Coordinates of C-alpha atoms in Angstrom, one line a residue:
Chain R
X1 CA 29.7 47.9 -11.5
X2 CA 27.1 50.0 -13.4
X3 CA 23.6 49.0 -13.2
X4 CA 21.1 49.6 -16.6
X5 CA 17.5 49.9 -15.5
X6 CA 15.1 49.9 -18.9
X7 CA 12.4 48.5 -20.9
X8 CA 13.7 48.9 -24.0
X9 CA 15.2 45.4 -24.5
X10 CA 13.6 43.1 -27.2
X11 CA 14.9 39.9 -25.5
X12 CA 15.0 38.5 -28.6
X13 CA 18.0 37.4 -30.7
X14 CA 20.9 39.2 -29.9
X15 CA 21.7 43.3 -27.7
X16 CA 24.0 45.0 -28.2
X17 CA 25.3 47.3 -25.3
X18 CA 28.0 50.0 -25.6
X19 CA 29.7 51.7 -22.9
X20 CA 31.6 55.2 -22.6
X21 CA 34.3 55.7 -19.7
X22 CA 35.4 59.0 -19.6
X23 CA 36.8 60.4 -22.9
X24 CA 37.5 56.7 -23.5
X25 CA 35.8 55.4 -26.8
X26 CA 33.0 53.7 -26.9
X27 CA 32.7 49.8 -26.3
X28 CA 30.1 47.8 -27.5
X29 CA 29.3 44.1 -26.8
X30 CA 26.6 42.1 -28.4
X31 CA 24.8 39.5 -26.3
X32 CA 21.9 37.7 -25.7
X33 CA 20.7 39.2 -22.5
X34 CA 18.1 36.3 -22.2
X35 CA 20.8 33.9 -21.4
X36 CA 22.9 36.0 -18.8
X37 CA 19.8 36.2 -16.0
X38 CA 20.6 36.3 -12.5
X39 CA 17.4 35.8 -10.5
X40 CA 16.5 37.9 -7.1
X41 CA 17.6 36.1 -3.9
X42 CA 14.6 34.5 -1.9
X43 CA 13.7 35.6 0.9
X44 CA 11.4 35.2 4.2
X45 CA 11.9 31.3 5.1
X46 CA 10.3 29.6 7.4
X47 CA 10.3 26.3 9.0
X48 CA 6.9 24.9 10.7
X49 CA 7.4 21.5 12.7
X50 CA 4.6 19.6 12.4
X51 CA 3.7 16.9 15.2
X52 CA 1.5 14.9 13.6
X53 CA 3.3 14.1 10.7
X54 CA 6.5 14.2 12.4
X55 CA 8.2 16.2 9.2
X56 CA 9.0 20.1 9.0
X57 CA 7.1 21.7 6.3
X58 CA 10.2 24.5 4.8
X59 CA 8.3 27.8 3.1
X60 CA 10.1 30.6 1.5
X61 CA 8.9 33.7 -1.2
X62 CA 10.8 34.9 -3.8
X63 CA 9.7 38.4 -5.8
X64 CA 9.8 36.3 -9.2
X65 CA 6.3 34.9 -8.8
X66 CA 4.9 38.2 -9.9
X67 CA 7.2 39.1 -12.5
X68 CA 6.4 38.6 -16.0
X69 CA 8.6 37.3 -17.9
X70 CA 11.2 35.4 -15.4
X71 CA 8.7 33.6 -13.4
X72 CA 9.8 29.8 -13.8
X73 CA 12.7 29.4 -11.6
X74 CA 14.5 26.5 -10.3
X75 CA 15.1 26.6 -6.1
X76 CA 18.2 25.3 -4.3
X77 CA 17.1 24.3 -0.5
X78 CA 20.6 24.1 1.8
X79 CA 20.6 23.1 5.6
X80 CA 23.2 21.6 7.8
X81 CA 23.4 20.5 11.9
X82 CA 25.1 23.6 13.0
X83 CA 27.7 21.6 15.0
X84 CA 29.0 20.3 11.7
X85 CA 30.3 22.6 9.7
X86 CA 30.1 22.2 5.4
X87 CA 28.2 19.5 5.9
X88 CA 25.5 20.9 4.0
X89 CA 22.4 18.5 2.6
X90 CA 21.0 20.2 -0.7
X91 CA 16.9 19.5 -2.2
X92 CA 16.2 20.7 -5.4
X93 CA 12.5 21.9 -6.1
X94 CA 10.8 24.0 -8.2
X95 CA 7.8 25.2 -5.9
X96 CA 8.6 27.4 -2.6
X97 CA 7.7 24.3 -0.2
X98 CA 9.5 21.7 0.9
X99 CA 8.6 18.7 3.6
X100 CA 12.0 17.5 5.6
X101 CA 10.9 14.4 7.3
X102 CA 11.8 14.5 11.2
X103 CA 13.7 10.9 11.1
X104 CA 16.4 12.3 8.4
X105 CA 17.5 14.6 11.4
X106 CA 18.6 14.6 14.7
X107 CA 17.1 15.0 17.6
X108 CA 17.2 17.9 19.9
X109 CA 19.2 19.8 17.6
X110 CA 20.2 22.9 16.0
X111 CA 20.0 23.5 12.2
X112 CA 20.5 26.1 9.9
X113 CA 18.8 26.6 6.4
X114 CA 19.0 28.8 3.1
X115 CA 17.9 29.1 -0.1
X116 CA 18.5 30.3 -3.5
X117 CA 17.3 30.6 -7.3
X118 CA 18.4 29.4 -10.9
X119 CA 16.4 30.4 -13.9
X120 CA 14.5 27.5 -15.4
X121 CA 16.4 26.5 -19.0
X122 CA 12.9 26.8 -20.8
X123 CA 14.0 30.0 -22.3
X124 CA 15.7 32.0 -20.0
X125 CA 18.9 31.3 -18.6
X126 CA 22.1 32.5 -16.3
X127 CA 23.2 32.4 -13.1
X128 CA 22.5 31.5 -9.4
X129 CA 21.0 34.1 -7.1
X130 CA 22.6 35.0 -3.6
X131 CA 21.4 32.6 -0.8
X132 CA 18.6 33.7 1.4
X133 CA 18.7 35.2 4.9
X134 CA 19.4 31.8 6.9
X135 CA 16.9 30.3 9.3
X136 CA 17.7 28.7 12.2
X137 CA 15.3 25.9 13.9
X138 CA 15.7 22.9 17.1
X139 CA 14.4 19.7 16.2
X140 CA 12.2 18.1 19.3
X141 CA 13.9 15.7 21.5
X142 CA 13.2 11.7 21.5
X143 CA 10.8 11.8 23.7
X144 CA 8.4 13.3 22.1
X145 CA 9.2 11.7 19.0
X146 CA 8.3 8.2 21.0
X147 CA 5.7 9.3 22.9
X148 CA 2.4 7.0 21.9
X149 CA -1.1 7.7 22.1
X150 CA -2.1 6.8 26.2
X151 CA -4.9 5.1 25.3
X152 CA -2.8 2.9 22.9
X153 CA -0.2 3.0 25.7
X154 CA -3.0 1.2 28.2
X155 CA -4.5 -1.0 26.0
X156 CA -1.3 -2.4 25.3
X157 CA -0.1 -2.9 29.1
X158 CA -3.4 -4.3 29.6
X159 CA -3.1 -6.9 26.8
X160 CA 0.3 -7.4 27.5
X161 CA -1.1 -8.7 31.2
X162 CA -3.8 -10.6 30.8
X163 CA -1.5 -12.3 27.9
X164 CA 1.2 -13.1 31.1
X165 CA -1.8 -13.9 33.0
X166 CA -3.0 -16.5 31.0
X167 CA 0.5 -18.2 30.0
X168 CA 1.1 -18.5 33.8
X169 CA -2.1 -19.9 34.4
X170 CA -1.6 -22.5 31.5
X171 CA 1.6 -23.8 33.5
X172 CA 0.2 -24.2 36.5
X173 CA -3.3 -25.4 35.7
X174 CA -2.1 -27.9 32.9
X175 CA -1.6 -30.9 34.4
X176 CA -4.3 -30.9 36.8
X177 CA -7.2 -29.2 34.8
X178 CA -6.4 -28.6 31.2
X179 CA -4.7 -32.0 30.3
X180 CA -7.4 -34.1 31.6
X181 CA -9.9 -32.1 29.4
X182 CA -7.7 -31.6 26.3
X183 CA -6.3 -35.2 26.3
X184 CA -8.5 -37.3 28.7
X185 CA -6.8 -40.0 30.0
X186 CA -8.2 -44.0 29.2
X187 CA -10.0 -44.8 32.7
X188 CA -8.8 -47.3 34.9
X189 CA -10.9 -49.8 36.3
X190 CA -9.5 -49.9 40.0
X191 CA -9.8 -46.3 40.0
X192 CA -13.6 -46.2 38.3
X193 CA -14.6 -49.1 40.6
X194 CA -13.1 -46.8 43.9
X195 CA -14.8 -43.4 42.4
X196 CA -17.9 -45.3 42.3
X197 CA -17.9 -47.0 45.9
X198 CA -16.4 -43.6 47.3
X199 CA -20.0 -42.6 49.4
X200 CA -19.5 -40.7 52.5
X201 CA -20.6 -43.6 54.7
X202 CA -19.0 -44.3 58.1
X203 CA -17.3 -47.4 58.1
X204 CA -16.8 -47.2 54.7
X205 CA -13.1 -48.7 53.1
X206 CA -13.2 -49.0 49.5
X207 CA -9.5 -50.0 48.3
X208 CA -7.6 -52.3 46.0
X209 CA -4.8 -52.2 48.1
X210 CA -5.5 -55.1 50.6
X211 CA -3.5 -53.4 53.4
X212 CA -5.9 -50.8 53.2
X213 CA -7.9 -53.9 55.4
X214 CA -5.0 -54.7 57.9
X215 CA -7.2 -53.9 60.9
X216 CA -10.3 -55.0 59.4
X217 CA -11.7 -58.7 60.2
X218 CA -11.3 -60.7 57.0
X219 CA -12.4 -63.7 56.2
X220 CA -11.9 -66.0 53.3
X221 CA -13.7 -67.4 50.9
X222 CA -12.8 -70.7 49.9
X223 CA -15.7 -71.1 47.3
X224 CA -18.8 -69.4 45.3
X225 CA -21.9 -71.6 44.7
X226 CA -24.4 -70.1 42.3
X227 CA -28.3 -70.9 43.6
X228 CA -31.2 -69.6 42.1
X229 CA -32.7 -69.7 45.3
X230 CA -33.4 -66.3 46.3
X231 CA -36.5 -66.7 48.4
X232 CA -35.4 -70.4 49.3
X233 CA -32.8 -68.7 51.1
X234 CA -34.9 -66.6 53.0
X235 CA -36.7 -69.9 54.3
X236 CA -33.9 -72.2 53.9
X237 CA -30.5 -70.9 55.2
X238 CA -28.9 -74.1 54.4
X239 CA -29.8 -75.6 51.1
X240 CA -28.7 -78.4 49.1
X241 CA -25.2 -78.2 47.6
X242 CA -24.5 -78.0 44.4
X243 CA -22.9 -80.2 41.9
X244 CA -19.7 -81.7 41.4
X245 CA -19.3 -79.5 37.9
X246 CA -20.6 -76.8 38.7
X247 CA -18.4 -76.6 41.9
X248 CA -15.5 -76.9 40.0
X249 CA -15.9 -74.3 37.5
X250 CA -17.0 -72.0 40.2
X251 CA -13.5 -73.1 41.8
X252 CA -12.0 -71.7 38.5
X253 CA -13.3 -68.3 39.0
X254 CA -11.8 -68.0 42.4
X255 CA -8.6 -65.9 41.9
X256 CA -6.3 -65.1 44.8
X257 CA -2.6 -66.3 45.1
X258 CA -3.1 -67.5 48.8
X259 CA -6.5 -69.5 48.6
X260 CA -6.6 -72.3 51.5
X261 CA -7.8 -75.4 50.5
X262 CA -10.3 -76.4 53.0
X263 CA -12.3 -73.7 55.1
X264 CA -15.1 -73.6 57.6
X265 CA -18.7 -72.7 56.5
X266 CA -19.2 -68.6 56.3
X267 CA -22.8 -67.8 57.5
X268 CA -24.8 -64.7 55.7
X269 CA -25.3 -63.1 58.8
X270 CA -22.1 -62.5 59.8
X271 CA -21.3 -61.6 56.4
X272 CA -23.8 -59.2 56.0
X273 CA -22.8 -57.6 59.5
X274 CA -19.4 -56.8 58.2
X275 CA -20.4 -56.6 54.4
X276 CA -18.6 -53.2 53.1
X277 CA -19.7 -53.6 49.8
X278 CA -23.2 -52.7 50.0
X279 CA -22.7 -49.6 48.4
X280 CA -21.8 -51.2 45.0
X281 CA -23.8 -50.1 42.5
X282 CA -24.7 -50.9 38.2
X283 CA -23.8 -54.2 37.1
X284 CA -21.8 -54.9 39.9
X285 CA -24.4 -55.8 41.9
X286 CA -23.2 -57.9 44.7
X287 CA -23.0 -56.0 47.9
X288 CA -26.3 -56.5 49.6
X289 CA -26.2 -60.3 48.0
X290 CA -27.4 -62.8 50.6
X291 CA -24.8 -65.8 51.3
X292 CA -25.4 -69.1 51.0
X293 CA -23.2 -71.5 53.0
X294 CA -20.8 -73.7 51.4
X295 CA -17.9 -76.5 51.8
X296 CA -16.7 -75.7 49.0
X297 CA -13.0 -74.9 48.4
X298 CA -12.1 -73.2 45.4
X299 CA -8.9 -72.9 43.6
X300 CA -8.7 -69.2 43.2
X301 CA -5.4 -69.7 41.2
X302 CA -7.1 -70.7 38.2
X303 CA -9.8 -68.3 38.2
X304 CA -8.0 -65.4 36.6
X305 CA -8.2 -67.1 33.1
X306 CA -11.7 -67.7 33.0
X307 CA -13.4 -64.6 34.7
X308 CA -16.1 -64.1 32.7
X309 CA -16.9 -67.6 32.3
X310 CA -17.2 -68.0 36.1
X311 CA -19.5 -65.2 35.8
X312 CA -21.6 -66.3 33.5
X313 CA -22.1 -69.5 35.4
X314 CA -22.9 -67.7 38.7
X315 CA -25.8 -66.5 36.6
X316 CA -26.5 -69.6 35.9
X317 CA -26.5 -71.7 38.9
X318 CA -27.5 -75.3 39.8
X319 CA -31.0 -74.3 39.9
X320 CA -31.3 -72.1 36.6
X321 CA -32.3 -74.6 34.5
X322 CA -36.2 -75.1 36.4
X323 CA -36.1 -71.9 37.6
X324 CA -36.1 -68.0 36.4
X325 CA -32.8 -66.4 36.4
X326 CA -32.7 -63.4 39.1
X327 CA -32.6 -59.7 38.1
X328 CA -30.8 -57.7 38.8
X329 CA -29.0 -59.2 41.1
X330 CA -27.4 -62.2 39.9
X331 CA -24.8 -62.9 43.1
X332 CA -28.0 -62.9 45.5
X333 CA -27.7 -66.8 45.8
X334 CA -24.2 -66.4 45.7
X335 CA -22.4 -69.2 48.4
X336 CA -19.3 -68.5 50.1
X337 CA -16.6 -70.4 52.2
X338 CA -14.6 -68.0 54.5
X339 CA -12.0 -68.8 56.2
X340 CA -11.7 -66.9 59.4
X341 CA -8.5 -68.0 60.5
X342 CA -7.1 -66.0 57.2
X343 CA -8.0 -62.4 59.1
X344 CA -5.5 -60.2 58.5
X345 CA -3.7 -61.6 55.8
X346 CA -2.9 -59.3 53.4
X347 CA -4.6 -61.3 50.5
X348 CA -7.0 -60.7 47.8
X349 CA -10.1 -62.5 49.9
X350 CA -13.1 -60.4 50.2
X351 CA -15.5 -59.7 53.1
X352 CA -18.9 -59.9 50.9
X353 CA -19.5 -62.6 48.9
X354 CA -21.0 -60.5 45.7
X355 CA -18.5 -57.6 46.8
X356 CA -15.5 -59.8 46.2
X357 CA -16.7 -61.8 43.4
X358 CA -17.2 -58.7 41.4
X359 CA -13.5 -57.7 42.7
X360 CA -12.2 -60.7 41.5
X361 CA -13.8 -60.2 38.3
X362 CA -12.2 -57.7 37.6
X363 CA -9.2 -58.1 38.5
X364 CA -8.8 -61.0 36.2
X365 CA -10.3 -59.1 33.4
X366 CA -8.1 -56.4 34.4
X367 CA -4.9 -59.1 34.3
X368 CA -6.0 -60.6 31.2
X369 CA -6.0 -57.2 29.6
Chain L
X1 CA 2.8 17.2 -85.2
X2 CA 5.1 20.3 -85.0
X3 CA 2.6 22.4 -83.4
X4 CA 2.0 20.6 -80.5
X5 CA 5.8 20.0 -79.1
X6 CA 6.0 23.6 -79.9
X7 CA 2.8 24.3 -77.2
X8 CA 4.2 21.6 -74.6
X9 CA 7.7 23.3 -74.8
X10 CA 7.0 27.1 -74.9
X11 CA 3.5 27.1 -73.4
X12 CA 3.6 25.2 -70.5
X13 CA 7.2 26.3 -68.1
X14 CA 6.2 30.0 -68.7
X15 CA 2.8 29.3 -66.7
X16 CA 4.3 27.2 -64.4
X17 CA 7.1 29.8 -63.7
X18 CA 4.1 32.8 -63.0
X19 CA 2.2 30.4 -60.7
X20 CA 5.2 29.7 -58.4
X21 CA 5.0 32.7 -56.6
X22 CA 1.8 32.5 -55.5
X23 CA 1.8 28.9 -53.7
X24 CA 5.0 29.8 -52.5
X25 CA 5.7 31.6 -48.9
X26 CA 7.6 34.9 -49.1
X27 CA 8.9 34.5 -45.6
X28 CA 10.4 32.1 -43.2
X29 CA 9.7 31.9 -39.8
X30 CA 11.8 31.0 -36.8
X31 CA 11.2 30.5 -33.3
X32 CA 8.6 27.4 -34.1
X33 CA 9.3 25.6 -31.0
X34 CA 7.2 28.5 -29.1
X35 CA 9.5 29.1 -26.8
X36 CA 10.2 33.1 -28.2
X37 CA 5.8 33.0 -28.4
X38 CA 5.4 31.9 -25.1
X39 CA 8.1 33.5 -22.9
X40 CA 8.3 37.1 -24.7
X41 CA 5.3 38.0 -27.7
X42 CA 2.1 36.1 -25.9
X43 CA 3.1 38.5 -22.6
X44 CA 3.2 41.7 -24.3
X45 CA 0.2 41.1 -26.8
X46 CA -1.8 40.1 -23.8
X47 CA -0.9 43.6 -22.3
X48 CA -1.9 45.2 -25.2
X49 CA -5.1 43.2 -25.3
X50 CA -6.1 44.3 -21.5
X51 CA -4.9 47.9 -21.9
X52 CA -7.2 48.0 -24.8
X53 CA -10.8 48.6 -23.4
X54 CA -13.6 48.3 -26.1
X55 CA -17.7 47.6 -26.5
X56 CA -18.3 44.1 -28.6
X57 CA -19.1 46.9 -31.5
X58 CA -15.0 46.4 -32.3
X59 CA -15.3 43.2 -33.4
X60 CA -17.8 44.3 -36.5
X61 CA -15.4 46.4 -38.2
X62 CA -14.1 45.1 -40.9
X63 CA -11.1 46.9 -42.3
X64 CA -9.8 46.6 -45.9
X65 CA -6.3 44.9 -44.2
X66 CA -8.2 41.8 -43.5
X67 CA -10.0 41.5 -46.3
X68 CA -6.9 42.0 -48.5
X69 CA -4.4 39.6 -45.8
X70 CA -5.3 36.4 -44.0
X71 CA -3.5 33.9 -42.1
X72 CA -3.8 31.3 -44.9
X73 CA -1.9 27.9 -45.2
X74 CA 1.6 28.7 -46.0
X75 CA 0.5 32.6 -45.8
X76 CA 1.1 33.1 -41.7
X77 CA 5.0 34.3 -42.2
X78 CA 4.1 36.4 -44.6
X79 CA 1.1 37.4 -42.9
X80 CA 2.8 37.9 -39.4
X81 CA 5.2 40.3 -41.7
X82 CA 2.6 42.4 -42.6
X83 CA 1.0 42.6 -39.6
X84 CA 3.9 43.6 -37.4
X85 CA 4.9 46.5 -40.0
X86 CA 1.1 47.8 -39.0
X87 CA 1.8 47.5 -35.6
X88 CA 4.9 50.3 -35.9
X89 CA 2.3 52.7 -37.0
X90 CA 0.6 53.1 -33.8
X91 CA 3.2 54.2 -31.6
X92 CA 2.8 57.4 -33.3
X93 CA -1.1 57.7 -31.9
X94 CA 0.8 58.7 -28.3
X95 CA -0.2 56.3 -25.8
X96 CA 1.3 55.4 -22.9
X97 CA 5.2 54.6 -22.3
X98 CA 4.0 50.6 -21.6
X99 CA 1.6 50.8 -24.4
X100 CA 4.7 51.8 -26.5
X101 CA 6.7 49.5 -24.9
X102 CA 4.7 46.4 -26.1
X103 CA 3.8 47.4 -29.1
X104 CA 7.3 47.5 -30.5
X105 CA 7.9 44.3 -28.6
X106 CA 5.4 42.4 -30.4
X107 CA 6.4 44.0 -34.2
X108 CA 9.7 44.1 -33.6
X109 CA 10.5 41.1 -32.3
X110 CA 8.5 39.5 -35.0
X111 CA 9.7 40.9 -37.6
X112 CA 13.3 39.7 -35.9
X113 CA 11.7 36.3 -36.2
X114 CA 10.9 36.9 -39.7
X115 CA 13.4 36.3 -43.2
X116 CA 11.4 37.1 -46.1
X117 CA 12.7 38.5 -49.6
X118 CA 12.7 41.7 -50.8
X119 CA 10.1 41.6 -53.1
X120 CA 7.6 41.5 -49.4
X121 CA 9.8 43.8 -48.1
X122 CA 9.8 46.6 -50.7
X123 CA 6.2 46.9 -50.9
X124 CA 4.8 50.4 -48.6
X125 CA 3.2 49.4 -46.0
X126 CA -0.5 50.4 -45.8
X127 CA -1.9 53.3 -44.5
X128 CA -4.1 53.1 -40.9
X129 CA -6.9 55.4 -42.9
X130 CA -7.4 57.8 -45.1
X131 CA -7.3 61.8 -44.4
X132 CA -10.4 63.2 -44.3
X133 CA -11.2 67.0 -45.5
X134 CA -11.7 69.0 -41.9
X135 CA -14.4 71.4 -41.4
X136 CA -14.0 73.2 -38.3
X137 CA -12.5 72.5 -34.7
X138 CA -15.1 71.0 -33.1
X139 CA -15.7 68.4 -36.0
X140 CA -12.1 67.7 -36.2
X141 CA -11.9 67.2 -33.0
X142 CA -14.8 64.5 -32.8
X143 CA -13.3 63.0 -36.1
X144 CA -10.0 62.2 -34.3
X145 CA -11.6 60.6 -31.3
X146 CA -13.3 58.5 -33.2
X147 CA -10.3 57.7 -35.6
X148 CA -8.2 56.8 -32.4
X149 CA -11.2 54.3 -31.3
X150 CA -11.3 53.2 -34.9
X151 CA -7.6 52.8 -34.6
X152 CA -8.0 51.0 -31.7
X153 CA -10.4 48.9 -32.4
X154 CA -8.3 47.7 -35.5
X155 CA -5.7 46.9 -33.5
X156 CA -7.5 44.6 -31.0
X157 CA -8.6 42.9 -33.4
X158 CA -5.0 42.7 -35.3
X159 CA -3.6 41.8 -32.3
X160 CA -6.2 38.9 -31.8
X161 CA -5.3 37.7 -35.4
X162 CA -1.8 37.6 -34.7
X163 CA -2.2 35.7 -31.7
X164 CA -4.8 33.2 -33.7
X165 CA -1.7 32.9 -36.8
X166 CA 0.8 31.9 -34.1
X167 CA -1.2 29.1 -32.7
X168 CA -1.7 28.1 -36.0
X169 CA 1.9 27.9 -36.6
X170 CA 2.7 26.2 -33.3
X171 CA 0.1 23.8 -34.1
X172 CA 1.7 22.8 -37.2
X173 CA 5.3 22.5 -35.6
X174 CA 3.9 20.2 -33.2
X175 CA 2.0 17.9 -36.2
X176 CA 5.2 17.7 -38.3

């Protein structure tokens, strides 16, 4: 192999070039040198890993960016796991830099890389150079390729928490708290009425349930008489009764399934002494009502169906018609029969007058409904 | 009647026959792609051009060459001819190897470029400058310094006109 060193080469068209072995003869060869051009192998790569970006930035120099007339080269980049043998990856590129990104290769492992040089078919052509001097790099382990941000890291635990927190506190807290406010349930007019009467009051038993009253002195009420009497109670206790149809639709508003036909008189002292239902308060306004005696016995059967209408003629009693109607208080002349000899019985009787006439109410209104 | 087919028929091809020539080009050009320009010529005339190191006074002189050739339209071959046949005269004023070196790049890899007939070809090539009678030594001394700038000077400038023709050729190429 001879090497030629000179300037004197058009590089243009065709060159001819004659050699003499020895006291051989001459031999000449014409060729266009331009296309024969084997480029200068490259040299000095490096690889830079690069954290932020997670990629390796690949730099290498080759002696053709200062020459004149061969400067436009095409690059060969090579590099391979060095566990695996010929298993080379190539990237082509035409500038001397070259970005491998770190996911395309394995973790916390060795590789080797090379490169080498083509002239650019612009004008000049030929062969590949020799590869570079390899270069031999570790990629960083997993770790570090997962390892977040900590502030990141603890705002997401944090969220992640109070998210748990409030799921849990949904599931526990949803029937007793959050139900009732999303999706408030219809009230209940037992229940409303109790809420209402609950006072913290000794001797105080407010309760639909009538054997809530077991051990409580009841006493029945055979009848309700209506009187706008309220101050000729106070003078009178024992007015006049009242009449024939009025008693009779007062009998209709009775309701109880175990009303006794005929019962003693009830007087309004004793039934105030043992009235619980003072503490009723709004429209139902019968606890501190004042009884009026009465012989009346009503058929509480057939007051469930007209309730209201009972009601209305409580309001307006025998003694409406000449006289004002009283406010607010319409139960205050209200007459009751008890029966004393009912104590005990679990029935739907009433110790006030007002108090159980506004219970009764309502619970034919409420069994109407 | 007679007279006039007579003018039409003997008059008219002769003239037409003389007036060929000149709007026809003498030479034909190859390498209009660029790539021969751009790779090899441009490099070495832009050697030349930085090696040479002149005041703006250089651009004044006018020299009969340019007044006689011009890149015209369909002129630049045989303008480019002309101009590379002056460019193997200066190799003779002794520069440097590299100066050399270029300068028979650029005219002889032109003229490579270059097929024109033998009527361009058989005319002398023109003369840098004329001798001039010599006194003494110390005026001929003076007189060839400032011949070599004068040479010098012309060549700059040749050298700019060459590279003005062959972006003019280029830019043809690329229109057609």
């Amino acid at each position: 192999m001879y090497f030629i060193k000179t300037k004197k080469f058009l590089l243009i068209g065709d060159s001819e070039i004659c050699v003499k072995l020895e006291r051989k003869s001459m031999t000449c060869r014409k060729m266009n040198i331009v296309k024969i051009v084997k480029p200068e192998a490259p040299f000095d790569v490096r690889v830079i890993y690069r954290e932020a970006a997670n990629d390796f930035v690949v730099t290498f120099n080759t002696s053709h960016l200062r020459k004149k007339y061969v400067k436009e080269l095409m690059h060969e980049v090579a590099y391979r796991q060095e566990k695996k043998e010929n298993n080379w990856m190539h990237v082509n590129l035409s500038s001397t830099k070259l970005m491998l990104l770190q996911r395309n290769l394995q973790p916390d492992a060795m590789y080797e890389i090379k490169v080498r040089s083509i002239p650019d078919t612009n004008y000049f052509e030929g062969f590949w150079s020799e590869w570079s001097p390899s270069f031999h790099f570790r990629t960083p382990e997993t770790s570090i390729r997962g390892q977040m941000d900590p502030v990141a890291l603890t705002i997401s635990i944090l969220s992640f928490f109070s998210v748990a927190l409030v799921v849990i506190l949904a599931c526990v807290l949803w029937k007793k708290r959050i139900k009732p406010m999303v999706w408030p349930s219809l009230p209940d007019h037992k229940k409303t009425l109790e809420q209402l009467c609950k006072k913290p009051k000794k001797n105080l038993n407010v309760s639909f349930n009538p054997e809530s009253f077991l051990d409580c002195q009841i006493h029945k009420v055979d009848g309700i008489q209506a009187r706008d009497e309220a101050e000729g109670f106070l003078q009178d206790p024992l007015p006049s009764q009242p009449e024939e149809s009025e008693k009779r639709r007062l009998r209709e508003g009775m309701q109880g399934p175990n009303w006794p036909s005929e019962h003693p008189v009830f007087t309004p002292k004793t039934f105030i002494g043992e009235s619980p239902f003072r503490c009723l308060a709004g429209n139902i306004s019968v606890c501190d009502a004042p009884v009026l005696p009465s012989s009346r016995s009503p058929d509480c059967r057939e007051g469930g169906k007209n309730g209201p209408l009972v009601h209305q003629d409580l309001l307006l009693g025998p003694g409406t018609t000449n006289s004002t109607l009283p406010s607010p208080f319409p139960f205050q002349s209200g007459i009751l029969t008890l029966n004393p000899a009912a104590q005990g019985q679990p029935t739907l009787t009433s110790l006030g007058s007002s108090q159980e006439e506004a219970y009764v109410t309502m619970s034919s209104f409420y069994q109407n409904q | 009647m007679f007279h006039v087919s007579f003018r039409y028929i003997f008059g008219i091809p002769p003239l037409i026959l003389v007036l060929l020539p000149v709007a026809s080009s003498d030479c034909d050009i190859g390498g209009k792609d660029g790539r021969v320009y751009q790779n090899v010529l441009m490099i070495s005339i832009d050697d030349l051009d930085s090696m040479i190191d002149f005041d703006s006074n250089c651009l004044n002189n006018e020299s009969n060459f340019f007044k006689k050739h011009s890149c015209g339209d369909n002129k630049e071959a045989s303008f480019l001819y002309r101009a590379a046949r002056k460019l193997k005269q200066f190799p003779k004023m002794n520069n440097s190897e590299d100066f050399n070196f270029h300068l028979s790049r650029v005219s002889q890899g032109t003229l490579q470029l270059l097929n024109c007939s033998s009527k361009v070809k058989g005319r002398k090539p023109p003369s840098l400058g004329e001798a001039q009678p010599t006194k003494n030594l110390e005026e001929n001394k003076s007189v060839k310094e400032q011949k070599k700038l004068n040479d010098l000077c012309f060549l700059k400038i040749l050298l700019q006109k060459i590279k003005t023709c062959w972006n003019k050729i280029l830019r043809g190429a690329k229109e057609h």
